[in-house]
PDB file of C-alpha atoms in Angstrom:
ATOM      1  CA  UNK A   1       7.664 -58.419  10.334  1.00 56.00           C
ATOM      2  CA  UNK A   2       3.804 -57.792  10.275  1.00 67.00           C
ATOM      3  CA  UNK A   3       4.131 -54.356  11.556  1.00 73.00           C
ATOM      4  CA  UNK A   4       6.213 -53.421   8.421  1.00 78.00           C
ATOM      5  CA  UNK A   5       4.426 -50.929   6.088  1.00 75.00           C
ATOM      6  CA  UNK A   6       5.397 -50.766   2.793  1.00 75.00           C
ATOM      7  CA  UNK A   7       4.267 -48.450   0.097  1.00 76.00           C
ATOM      8  CA  UNK A   8       4.385 -49.399  -3.616  1.00 74.00           C
ATOM      9  CA  UNK A   9       3.890 -47.647  -6.785  1.00 75.00           C
ATOM     10  CA  UNK A  10       0.323 -45.972  -7.297  1.00 75.00           C
ATOM     11  CA  UNK A  11      -1.380 -45.106 -10.468  1.00 76.00           C
ATOM     12  CA  UNK A  12      -1.166 -41.587 -10.878  1.00 71.00           C
ATOM     13  CA  UNK A  13      -3.876 -40.674 -13.201  1.00 73.00           C
ATOM     14  CA  UNK A  14      -3.523 -36.913 -14.115  1.00 71.00           C
ATOM     15  CA  UNK A  15      -0.677 -34.841 -15.149  1.00 72.00           C
ATOM     16  CA  UNK A  16       0.429 -31.790 -13.544  1.00 73.00           C
ATOM     17  CA  UNK A  17      -1.189 -28.098 -13.831  1.00 79.00           C
ATOM     18  CA  UNK A  18       0.914 -25.599 -14.998  1.00 80.00           C
ATOM     19  CA  UNK A  19      -1.904 -23.186 -14.788  1.00 81.00           C
ATOM     20  CA  UNK A  20      -2.168 -23.716 -10.924  1.00 84.00           C
ATOM     21  CA  UNK A  21       1.349 -23.253 -10.311  1.00 85.00           C
ATOM     22  CA  UNK A  22       1.415 -19.803 -12.310  1.00 87.00           C
ATOM     23  CA  UNK A  23      -1.813 -18.758 -10.359  1.00 86.00           C
ATOM     24  CA  UNK A  24      -0.090 -19.425  -7.194  1.00 87.00           C
ATOM     25  CA  UNK A  25       3.028 -17.620  -8.067  1.00 88.00           C
ATOM     26  CA  UNK A  26       1.412 -14.433  -9.227  1.00 87.00           C
ATOM     27  CA  UNK A  27      -0.949 -14.535  -6.251  1.00 86.00           C
ATOM     28  CA  UNK A  28       1.972 -14.766  -3.988  1.00 88.00           C
ATOM     29  CA  UNK A  29       3.685 -11.496  -5.723  1.00 87.00           C
ATOM     30  CA  UNK A  30       0.508  -9.921  -5.349  1.00 86.00           C
ATOM     31  CA  UNK A  31       0.426 -10.600  -1.919  1.00 85.00           C
ATOM     32  CA  UNK A  32       3.868  -8.935  -1.385  1.00 86.00           C
ATOM     33  CA  UNK A  33       3.030  -5.806  -3.358  1.00 85.00           C
ATOM     34  CA  UNK A  34      -0.221  -5.201  -1.549  1.00 85.00           C
ATOM     35  CA  UNK A  35       1.461  -4.270   1.895  1.00 80.00           C
ATOM     36  CA  UNK A  36       4.506  -2.514   0.010  1.00 83.00           C
ATOM     37  CA  UNK A  37       2.735  -0.110  -2.345  1.00 83.00           C
ATOM     38  CA  UNK A  38       0.088   2.362  -2.108  1.00 81.00           C
ATOM     39  CA  UNK A  39      -1.466   1.772  -5.561  1.00 84.00           C
ATOM     40  CA  UNK A  40      -5.030   1.193  -5.900  1.00 85.00           C
ATOM     41  CA  UNK A  41      -6.768  -2.023  -5.806  1.00 85.00           C
ATOM     42  CA  UNK A  42      -8.219  -1.772  -9.208  1.00 85.00           C
ATOM     43  CA  UNK A  43      -4.498  -1.008 -10.716  1.00 87.00           C
ATOM     44  CA  UNK A  44      -2.923  -3.978  -8.985  1.00 86.00           C
ATOM     45  CA  UNK A  45      -5.419  -6.162  -9.971  1.00 83.00           C
ATOM     46  CA  UNK A  46      -5.629  -4.727 -13.837  1.00 83.00           C
ATOM     47  CA  UNK A  47      -1.882  -5.212 -13.686  1.00 85.00           C
ATOM     48  CA  UNK A  48      -1.838  -8.761 -12.362  1.00 82.00           C
ATOM     49  CA  UNK A  49      -4.570  -9.567 -15.315  1.00 80.00           C
ATOM     50  CA  UNK A  50      -2.271  -8.319 -17.727  1.00 84.00           C
ATOM     51  CA  UNK A  51       0.742 -10.409 -16.634  1.00 82.00           C
ATOM     52  CA  UNK A  52      -1.158 -13.776 -16.601  1.00 84.00           C
ATOM     53  CA  UNK A  53      -1.147 -16.018 -19.489  1.00 84.00           C
ATOM     54  CA  UNK A  54      -3.816 -17.126 -21.436  1.00 85.00           C
ATOM     55  CA  UNK A  55      -3.843 -20.510 -20.497  1.00 81.00           C
ATOM     56  CA  UNK A  56      -4.149 -19.918 -16.528  1.00 83.00           C
ATOM     57  CA  UNK A  57      -6.963 -17.292 -17.058  1.00 84.00           C
ATOM     58  CA  UNK A  58      -9.385 -19.652 -15.922  1.00 84.00           C
ATOM     59  CA  UNK A  59      -7.735 -20.329 -12.791  1.00 85.00           C
ATOM     60  CA  UNK A  60      -7.915 -16.883 -11.354  1.00 84.00           C
ATOM     61  CA  UNK A  61     -10.797 -15.473  -9.280  1.00 84.00           C
ATOM     62  CA  UNK A  62     -12.813 -12.604 -10.671  1.00 86.00           C
ATOM     63  CA  UNK A  63     -11.430  -9.319 -11.082  1.00 84.00           C
ATOM     64  CA  UNK A  64     -13.996  -8.119  -8.228  1.00 86.00           C
ATOM     65  CA  UNK A  65     -12.816 -10.878  -5.890  1.00 87.00           C
ATOM     66  CA  UNK A  66      -9.024 -10.048  -6.075  1.00 86.00           C
ATOM     67  CA  UNK A  67     -10.015  -6.410  -5.324  1.00 86.00           C
ATOM     68  CA  UNK A  68     -11.850  -7.394  -2.515  1.00 88.00           C
ATOM     69  CA  UNK A  69      -8.813  -9.239  -1.272  1.00 87.00           C
ATOM     70  CA  UNK A  70      -6.291  -6.491  -1.781  1.00 86.00           C
ATOM     71  CA  UNK A  71      -8.535  -4.427   0.309  1.00 85.00           C
ATOM     72  CA  UNK A  72      -8.823  -7.026   3.145  1.00 87.00           C
ATOM     73  CA  UNK A  73      -5.201  -7.757   3.281  1.00 86.00           C
ATOM     74  CA  UNK A  74      -4.397  -3.884   3.473  1.00 82.00           C
ATOM     75  CA  UNK A  75      -6.924  -3.749   6.240  1.00 80.00           C
ATOM     76  CA  UNK A  76      -5.290  -6.632   8.071  1.00 81.00           C
ATOM     77  CA  UNK A  77      -1.666  -5.216   7.920  1.00 75.00           C
ATOM     78  CA  UNK A  78      -2.579  -1.675   8.166  1.00 65.00           C
ATOM     79  CA  UNK A  79      -0.233  -1.000   5.328  1.00 52.00           C
ATOM     80  CA  UNK A  80      -1.676   2.741   4.515  1.00 55.00           C
ATOM     81  CA  UNK A  81      -3.789   4.978   6.569  1.00 57.00           C
ATOM     82  CA  UNK A  82      -7.665   4.976   5.565  1.00 60.00           C
ATOM     83  CA  UNK A  83      -8.938   7.984   3.738  1.00 71.00           C
ATOM     84  CA  UNK A  84     -10.135  10.346   6.271  1.00 76.00           C
ATOM     85  CA  UNK A  85     -14.076  11.268   6.402  1.00 80.00           C
ATOM     86  CA  UNK A  86     -14.015  14.553   8.402  1.00 85.00           C
ATOM     87  CA  UNK A  87     -11.052  16.997   9.171  1.00 86.00           C
ATOM     88  CA  UNK A  88     -10.984  15.692  12.581  1.00 85.00           C
ATOM     89  CA  UNK A  89     -10.129  12.321  11.243  1.00 79.00           C
ATOM     90  CA  UNK A  90      -6.953  13.750   9.282  1.00 80.00           C
ATOM     91  CA  UNK A  91      -3.970  12.738  11.195  1.00 78.00           C
ATOM     92  CA  UNK A  92      -0.787  12.430   9.691  1.00 77.00           C
ATOM     93  CA  UNK A  93       1.412   9.849  11.166  1.00 76.00           C
ATOM     94  CA  UNK A  94       4.859  10.636  12.347  1.00 77.00           C
ATOM     95  CA  UNK A  95       6.547   8.525  10.057  1.00 74.00           C
ATOM     96  CA  UNK A  96       4.927  10.452   7.130  1.00 76.00           C
ATOM     97  CA  UNK A  97       6.339  13.947   8.774  1.00 77.00           C
ATOM     98  CA  UNK A  98      10.009  12.739   8.120  1.00 78.00           C
ATOM     99  CA  UNK A  99      12.168  13.651   4.996  1.00 73.00           C
ATOM    100  CA  UNK A 100      14.641  11.331   3.237  1.00 75.00           C
ATOM    101  CA  UNK A 101      17.214  12.217   6.021  1.00 76.00           C
ATOM    102  CA  UNK A 102      14.932  11.224   8.888  1.00 72.00           C
ATOM    103  CA  UNK A 103      14.359  14.853   9.948  1.00 75.00           C
ATOM    104  CA  UNK A 104      11.037  16.406  10.560  1.00 75.00           C
ATOM    105  CA  UNK A 105       9.529  18.442   7.559  1.00 68.00           C
ATOM    106  CA  UNK A 106       8.815  22.238   8.599  1.00 71.00           C
ATOM    107  CA  UNK A 107       5.245  22.932   9.078  1.00 68.00           C
ATOM    108  CA  UNK A 108       3.236  24.265   6.207  1.00 64.00           C
TER     109      UNK A 108
END
């Protein structure tokens, strides 16, 4: 019986932190919206900062860090094409050449 491991009650010395929970939920919503919308990082970050409560403001990273995170996530997922720098870089993907009925749009 010496091999039995018994766990007894422990002294939990702090309460839960609701701000951490809210931060995690809001950041999860942000991660979902980053790849599904084409809004600018500034717009997403500002709408995020408007939706958080005053009690959890201190748990969030700086606004510039959130914007950088959004850009990095979009680059990793290739959610939207990058802005072209030259005319040769301007390529319209096939998915953007279709209308709502999945028919090809007429040339311009």
